[in-house]
Coordinates of C-alpha atoms and ligand atoms in Angstrom, one line a residue:
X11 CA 0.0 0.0 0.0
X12 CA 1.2 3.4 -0.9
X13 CA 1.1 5.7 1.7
X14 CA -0.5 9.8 0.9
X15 CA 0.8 12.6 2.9
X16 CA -1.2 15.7 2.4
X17 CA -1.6 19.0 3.7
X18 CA -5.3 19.5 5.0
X19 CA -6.5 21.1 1.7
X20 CA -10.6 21.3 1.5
X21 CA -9.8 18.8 -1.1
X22 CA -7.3 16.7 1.0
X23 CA -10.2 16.6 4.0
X24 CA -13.0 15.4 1.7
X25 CA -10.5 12.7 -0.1
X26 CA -10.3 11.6 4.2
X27 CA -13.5 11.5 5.2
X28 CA -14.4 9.0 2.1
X29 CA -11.6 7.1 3.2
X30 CA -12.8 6.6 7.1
X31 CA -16.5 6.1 5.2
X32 CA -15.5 3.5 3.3
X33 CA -13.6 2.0 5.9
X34 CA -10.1 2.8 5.6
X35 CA -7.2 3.9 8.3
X36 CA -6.0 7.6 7.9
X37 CA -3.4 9.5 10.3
X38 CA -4.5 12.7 11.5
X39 CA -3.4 15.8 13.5
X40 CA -5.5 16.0 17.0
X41 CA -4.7 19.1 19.6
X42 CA -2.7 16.4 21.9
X43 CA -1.1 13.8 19.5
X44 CA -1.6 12.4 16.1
X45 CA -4.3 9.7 15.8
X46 CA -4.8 6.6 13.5
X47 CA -8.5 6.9 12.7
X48 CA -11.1 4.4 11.4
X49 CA -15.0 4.3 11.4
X50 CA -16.0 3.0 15.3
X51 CA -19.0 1.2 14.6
X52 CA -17.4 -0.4 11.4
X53 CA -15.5 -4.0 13.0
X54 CA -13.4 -4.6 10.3
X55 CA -12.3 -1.0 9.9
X56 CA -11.1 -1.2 13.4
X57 CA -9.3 -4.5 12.9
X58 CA -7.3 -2.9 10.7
X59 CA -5.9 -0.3 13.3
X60 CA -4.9 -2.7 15.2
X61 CA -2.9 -4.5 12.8
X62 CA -1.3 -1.4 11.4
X63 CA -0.3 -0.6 15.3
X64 CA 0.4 -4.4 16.2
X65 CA -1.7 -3.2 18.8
X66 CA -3.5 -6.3 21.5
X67 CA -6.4 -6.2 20.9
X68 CA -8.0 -6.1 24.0
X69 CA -6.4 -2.5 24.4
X70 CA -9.0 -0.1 23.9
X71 CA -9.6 2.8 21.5
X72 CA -10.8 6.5 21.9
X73 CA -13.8 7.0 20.0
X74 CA -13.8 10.6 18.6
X75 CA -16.7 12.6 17.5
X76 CA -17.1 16.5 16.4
X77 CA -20.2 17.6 18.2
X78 CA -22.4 16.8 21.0
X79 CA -25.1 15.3 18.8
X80 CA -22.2 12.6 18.0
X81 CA -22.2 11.1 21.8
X82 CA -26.1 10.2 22.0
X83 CA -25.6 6.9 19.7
X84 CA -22.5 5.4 21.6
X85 CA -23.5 5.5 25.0
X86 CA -26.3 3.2 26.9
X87 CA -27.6 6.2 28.8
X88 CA -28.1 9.9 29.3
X89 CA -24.9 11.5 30.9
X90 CA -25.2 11.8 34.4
X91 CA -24.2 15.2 36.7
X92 CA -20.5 14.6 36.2
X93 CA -20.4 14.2 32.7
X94 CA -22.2 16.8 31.9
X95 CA -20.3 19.1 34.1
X96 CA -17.1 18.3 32.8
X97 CA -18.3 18.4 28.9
X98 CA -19.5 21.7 29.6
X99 CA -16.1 22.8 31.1
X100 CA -13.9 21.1 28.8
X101 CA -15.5 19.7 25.1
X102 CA -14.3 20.2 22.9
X103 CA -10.7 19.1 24.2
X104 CA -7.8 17.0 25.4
X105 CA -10.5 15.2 28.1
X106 CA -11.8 11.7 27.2
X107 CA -14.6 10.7 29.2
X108 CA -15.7 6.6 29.5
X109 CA -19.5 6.0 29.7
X110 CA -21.5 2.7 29.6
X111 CA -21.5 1.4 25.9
X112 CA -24.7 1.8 23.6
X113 CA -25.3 -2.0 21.8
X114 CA -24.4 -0.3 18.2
X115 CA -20.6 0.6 19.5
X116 CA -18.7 -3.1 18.5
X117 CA -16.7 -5.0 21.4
X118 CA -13.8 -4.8 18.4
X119 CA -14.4 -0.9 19.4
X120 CA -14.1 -1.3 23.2
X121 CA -11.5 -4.1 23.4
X122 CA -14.5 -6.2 25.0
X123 CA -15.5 -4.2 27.5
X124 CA -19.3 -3.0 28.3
X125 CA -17.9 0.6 28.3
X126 CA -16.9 3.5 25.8
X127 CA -14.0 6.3 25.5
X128 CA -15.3 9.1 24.0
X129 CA -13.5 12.2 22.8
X130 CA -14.4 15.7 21.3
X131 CA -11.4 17.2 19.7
X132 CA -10.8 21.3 19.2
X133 CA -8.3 21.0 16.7
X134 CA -9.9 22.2 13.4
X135 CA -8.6 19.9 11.5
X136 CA -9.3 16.6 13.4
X137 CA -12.9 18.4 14.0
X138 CA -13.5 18.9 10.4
X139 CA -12.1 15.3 9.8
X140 CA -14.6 13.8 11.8
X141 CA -17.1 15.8 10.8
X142 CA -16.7 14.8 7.0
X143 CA -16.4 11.3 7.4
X144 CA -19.8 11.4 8.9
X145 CA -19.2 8.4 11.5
X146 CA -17.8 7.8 14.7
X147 CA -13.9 7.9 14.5
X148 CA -12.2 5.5 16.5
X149 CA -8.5 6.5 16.9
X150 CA -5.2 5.6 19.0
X151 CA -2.2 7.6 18.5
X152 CA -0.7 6.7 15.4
X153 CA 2.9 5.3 16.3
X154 CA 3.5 1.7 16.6
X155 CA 2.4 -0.4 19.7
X156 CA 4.9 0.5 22.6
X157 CA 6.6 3.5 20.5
X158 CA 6.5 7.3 21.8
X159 CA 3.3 8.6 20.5
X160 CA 3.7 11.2 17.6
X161 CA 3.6 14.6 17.7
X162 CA 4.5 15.1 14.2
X163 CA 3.1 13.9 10.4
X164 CA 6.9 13.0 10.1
X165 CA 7.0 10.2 13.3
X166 CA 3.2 9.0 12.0
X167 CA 5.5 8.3 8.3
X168 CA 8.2 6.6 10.2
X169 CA 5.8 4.3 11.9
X170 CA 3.3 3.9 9.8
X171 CA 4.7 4.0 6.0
X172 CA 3.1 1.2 3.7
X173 CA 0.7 0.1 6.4
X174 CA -2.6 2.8 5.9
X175 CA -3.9 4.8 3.1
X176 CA -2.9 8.3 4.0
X177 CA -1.7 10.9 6.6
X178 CA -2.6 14.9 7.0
X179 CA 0.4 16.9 7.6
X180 CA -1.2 19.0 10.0
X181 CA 2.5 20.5 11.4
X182 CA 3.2 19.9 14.9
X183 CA 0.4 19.4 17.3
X184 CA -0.1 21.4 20.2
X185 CA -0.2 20.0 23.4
X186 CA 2.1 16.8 23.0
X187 CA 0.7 14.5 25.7
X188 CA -2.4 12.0 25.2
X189 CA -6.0 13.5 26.2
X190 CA -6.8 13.0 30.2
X191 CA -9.4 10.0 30.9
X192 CA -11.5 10.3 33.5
X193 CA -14.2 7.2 33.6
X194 CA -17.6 8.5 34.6
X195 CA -19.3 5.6 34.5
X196 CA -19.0 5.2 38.5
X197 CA -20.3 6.9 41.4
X198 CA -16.8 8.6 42.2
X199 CA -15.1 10.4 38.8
X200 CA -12.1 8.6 38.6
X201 CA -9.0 9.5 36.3
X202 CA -7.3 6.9 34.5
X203 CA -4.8 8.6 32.7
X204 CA -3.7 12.5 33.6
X205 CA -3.1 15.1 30.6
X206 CA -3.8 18.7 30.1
X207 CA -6.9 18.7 31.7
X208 CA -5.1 18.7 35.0
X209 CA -6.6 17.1 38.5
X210 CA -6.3 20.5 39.9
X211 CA -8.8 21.5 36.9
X212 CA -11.2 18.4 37.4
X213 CA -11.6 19.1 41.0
X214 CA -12.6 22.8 40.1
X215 CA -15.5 21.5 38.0
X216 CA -16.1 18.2 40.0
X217 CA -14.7 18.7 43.7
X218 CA -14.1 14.9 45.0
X219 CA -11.6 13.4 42.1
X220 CA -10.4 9.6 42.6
X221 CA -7.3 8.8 41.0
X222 CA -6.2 5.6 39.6
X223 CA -3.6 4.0 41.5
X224 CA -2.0 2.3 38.2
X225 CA -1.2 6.2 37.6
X226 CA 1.0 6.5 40.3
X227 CA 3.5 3.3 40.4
X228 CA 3.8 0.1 38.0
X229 CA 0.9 -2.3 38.4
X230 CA 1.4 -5.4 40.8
X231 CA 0.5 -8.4 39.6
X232 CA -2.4 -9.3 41.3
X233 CA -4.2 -6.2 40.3
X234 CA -6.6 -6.0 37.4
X235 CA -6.5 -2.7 35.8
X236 CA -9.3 -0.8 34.8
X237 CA -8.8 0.1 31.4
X238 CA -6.5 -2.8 30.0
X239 CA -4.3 -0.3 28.0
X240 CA -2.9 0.0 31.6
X241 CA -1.0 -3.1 32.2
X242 CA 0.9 -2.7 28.5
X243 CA 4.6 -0.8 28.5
X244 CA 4.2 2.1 26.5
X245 CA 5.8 5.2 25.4
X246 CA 8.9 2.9 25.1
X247 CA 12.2 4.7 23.5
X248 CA 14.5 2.2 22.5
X249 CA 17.3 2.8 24.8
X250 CA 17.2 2.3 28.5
X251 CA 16.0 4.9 30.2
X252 CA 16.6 5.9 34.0
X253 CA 14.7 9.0 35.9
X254 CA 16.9 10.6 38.3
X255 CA 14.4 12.5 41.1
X256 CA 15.1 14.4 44.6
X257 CA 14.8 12.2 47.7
X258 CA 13.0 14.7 48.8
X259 CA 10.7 15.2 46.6
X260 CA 11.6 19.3 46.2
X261 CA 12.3 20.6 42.3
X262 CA 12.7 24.1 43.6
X263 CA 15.5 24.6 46.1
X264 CA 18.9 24.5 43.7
X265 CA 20.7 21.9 46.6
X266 CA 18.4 19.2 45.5
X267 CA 18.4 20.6 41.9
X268 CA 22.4 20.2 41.9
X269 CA 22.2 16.8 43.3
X270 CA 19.9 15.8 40.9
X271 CA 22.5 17.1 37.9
X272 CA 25.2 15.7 39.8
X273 CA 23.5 12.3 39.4
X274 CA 22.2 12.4 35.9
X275 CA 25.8 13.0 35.0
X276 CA 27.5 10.6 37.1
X277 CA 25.2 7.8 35.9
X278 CA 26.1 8.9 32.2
X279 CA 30.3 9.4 32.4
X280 CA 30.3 5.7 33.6
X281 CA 28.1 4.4 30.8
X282 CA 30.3 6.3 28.7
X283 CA 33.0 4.9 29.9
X284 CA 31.9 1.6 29.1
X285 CA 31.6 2.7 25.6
X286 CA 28.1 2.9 25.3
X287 CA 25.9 5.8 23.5
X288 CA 24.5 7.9 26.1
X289 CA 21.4 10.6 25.7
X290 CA 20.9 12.8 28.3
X291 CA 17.5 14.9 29.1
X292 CA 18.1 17.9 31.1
X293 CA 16.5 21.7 30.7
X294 CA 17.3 25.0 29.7
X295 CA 18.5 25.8 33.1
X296 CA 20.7 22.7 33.7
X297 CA 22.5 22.6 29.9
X298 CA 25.7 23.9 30.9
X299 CA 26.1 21.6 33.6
X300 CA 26.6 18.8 30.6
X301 CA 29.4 18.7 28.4
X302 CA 29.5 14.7 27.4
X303 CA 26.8 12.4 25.7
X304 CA 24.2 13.5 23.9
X305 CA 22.6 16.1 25.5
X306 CA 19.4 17.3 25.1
X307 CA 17.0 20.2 26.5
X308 CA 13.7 19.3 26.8
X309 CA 13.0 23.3 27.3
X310 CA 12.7 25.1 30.4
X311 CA 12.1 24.0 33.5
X312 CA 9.7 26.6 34.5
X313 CA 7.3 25.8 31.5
X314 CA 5.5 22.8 31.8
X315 CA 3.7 23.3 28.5
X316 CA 7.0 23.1 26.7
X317 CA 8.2 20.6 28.6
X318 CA 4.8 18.5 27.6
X319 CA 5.3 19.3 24.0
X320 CA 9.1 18.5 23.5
X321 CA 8.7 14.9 25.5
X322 CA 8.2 12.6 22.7
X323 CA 9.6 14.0 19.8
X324 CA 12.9 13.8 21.9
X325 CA 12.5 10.2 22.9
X326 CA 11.9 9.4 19.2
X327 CA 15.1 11.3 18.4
X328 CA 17.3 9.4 21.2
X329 CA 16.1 6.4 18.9
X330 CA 17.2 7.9 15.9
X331 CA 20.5 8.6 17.6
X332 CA 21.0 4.7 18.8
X333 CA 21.4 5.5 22.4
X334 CA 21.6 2.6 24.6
X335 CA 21.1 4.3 27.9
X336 CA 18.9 7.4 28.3
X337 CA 19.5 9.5 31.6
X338 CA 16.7 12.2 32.8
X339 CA 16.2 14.4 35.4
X340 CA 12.5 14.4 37.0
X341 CA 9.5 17.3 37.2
X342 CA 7.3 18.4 39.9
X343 CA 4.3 16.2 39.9
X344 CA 1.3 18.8 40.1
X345 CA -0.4 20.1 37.1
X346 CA 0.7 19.3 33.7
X347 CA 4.1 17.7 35.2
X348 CA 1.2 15.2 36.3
X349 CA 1.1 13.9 33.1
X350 CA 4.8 14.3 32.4
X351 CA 5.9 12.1 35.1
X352 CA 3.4 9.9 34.2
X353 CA 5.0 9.1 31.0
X354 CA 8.2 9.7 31.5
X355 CA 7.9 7.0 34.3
X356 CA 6.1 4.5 31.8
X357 CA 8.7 4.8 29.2
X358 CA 11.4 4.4 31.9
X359 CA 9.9 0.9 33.6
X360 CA 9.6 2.8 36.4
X361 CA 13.1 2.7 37.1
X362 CA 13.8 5.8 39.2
X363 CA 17.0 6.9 40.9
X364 CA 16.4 8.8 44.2
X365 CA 18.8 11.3 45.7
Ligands
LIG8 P1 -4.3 5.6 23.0 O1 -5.4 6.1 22.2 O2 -3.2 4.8 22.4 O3 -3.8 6.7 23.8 O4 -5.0 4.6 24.1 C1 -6.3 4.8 24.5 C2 -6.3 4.6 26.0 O5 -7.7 4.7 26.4 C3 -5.9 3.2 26.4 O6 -5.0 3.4 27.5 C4 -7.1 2.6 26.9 O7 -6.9 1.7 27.9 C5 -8.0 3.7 27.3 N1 -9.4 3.4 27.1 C6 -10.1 3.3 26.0 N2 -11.4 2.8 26.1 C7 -11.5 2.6 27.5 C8 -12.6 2.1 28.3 N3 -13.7 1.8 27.8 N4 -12.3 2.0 29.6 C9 -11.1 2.3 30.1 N5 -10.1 2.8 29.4 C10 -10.3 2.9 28.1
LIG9 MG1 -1.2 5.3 22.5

């Protein structure tokens, strides 16, 4: 199969929409990454996002529509208090919200389950996307399964070349991290995966806020996660990569910002010792302290947003580099570093350093 990658021309759009229609895969910008899209209800349109991602199949999709009228035929029932609340605040948006399924939505859809992910995206052209194709439009991010997601039309090509009908070069996305998940279909909103729609933002809208605790830490075995995307490694560079955090927890005083520098290079000058390639994350405010490996800013410290935005296109380029060994220094936790940690802790094992 040959592969079209087109700018989002009028002409480009409507070529897309048929495609999704008739049941074909096409990669598309969305305001947090870029998404592999294929008609929802359509089984065997599905299927085939899954083989282009090698992605297990019981790992479930985001369904994405472009207006409210699109949520009525997917779900079993009428949105309760919560939903509501936070679909007013936040659709269209990086928020997915998981209801109880409506019989038309397939199990291919849901990986099995009895419930729905459903998204409203603000970027125009993912919103004009989904409103041409006239269906539902199911849609992971378009790398391949256990990859860093892509944040540009470029990494959806290197990924996904030969394997689906065509991508729209919408430039680089926005926000850089997946959408936020919160599952409303129990009595206590619960978030399943943080993004740019931060807790402290949720509990604005909502006021009591459960967090998942597969969030927080790797999974033990004995648990069964909620949403079974959870217990897959994801965001995986190739290299092995270590997170080097404060003790303490503290990301502001410069002691424990020094030790943490001190560390990160430590651990690299004896990998490089041993020969090895060696990438190293640091910021805009630690660069100088660096002067072997290969060194990369992720942006400033002080701007999460950038920070957010950088994350995966520089884990994609530590793979084009061949690192073997990835060494990064760690973010405050609260809101967007939330998400941050959260996948740079995936993508490391949760292998963490304290000092
Ligand atoms: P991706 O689109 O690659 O970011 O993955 C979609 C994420 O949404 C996965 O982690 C899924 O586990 C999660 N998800 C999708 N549908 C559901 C659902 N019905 N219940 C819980 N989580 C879901
Ligand atoms: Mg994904």
């Amino acid at each position: 199969m040959k592969t079209e990658l087109l700018f989002p021309t009028p002409e480009a759009l409507a070529r897309a929409g048929e495609l999704l229609r008739s049941g074909e895969v096409v990669g598309f910008p969305t305001e947090t990454v870029y998404g592999l899209g294929a008609n929802a209800m359509d089984e065997a349109a599905v299927e085939k996002i899954f083989a282009a991602k090698g992605r297990p199949g019981d790992n479930p999709l985001i369904v994405h529509i472009a207006d409210a009228d699109g949520l009525a035929p997917l779900i079993a029932s009428e949105p309760g208090p919560h939903a509501r609340a936070l679909m007013d605040a936040f659709w269209p948006g990086p928020l997915t919200l998981i209801f109880p399924k409506s019989d038309l939505v397939p199990y291919g859809t849901t990986g099995g389950l009895d419930t729905v992910a459903v998204r409203m995206p603000s970027d125009p052209v993912a919103n004009r996307l989904i409103a041409l194709a006239g269906v539902p439009v199911a849609a992971p991010s378009a790398n391949t399964s256990g990859r860093p997601s892509p944040t540009t039309a470029q990494h959806v090509l290197q990924d996904m070349d030969g394997k689906i009908e065509m991508i729209i070069d919408g430039g680089a996305v926005g926000i850089g991290v997946e959408s936020t998940i919160v599952d409303v279909s129990v009595d206590v909103p619960t978030v399943l995966r943080p993004g740019a729609i931060t807790m402290e933002m949720l509990k604005a809208v909502l006021g009591e806020v459960q967090i998942d605790p597969a969030i927080l830490g790797p999974m033990s075995a004995d648990v069964r996660p909620k949403a079974p995307g959870m217990k897959y490694k994801h965001y995986a560079p190739k290299a092995d990569l270590t997170l080097v955090e404060p003790a303490d927890g503290d990301m502001e005083s410069a002691d424990s910002l020094e030790r943490m520098t001190r560390k990160v290079r430590q651990l690299a000058e004896e990998k490089l010792a041993e020969g090895f390639r060696v990438g190293i994350i640091c910021t805009d405010e630690s660069r100088g302290q660096y002067s072997n490996g290969l060194v990369r800013s992720i942006g400033s410290r002080k701007k999460r947003e950038t920070v957010a935005h950088n994350l995966y296109g520089l884990l994609r380029e530590f793979d084009d580099l061949k690192a073997d060994y990835i060494f990064s220094e760690s973010f405050p936790q609260d809101h967007l570093g939330q998400a941050i940690m959260n996948r740079l802790s995936k993508a490391a094992g949760y292998h963490i350093v304290k000092v």
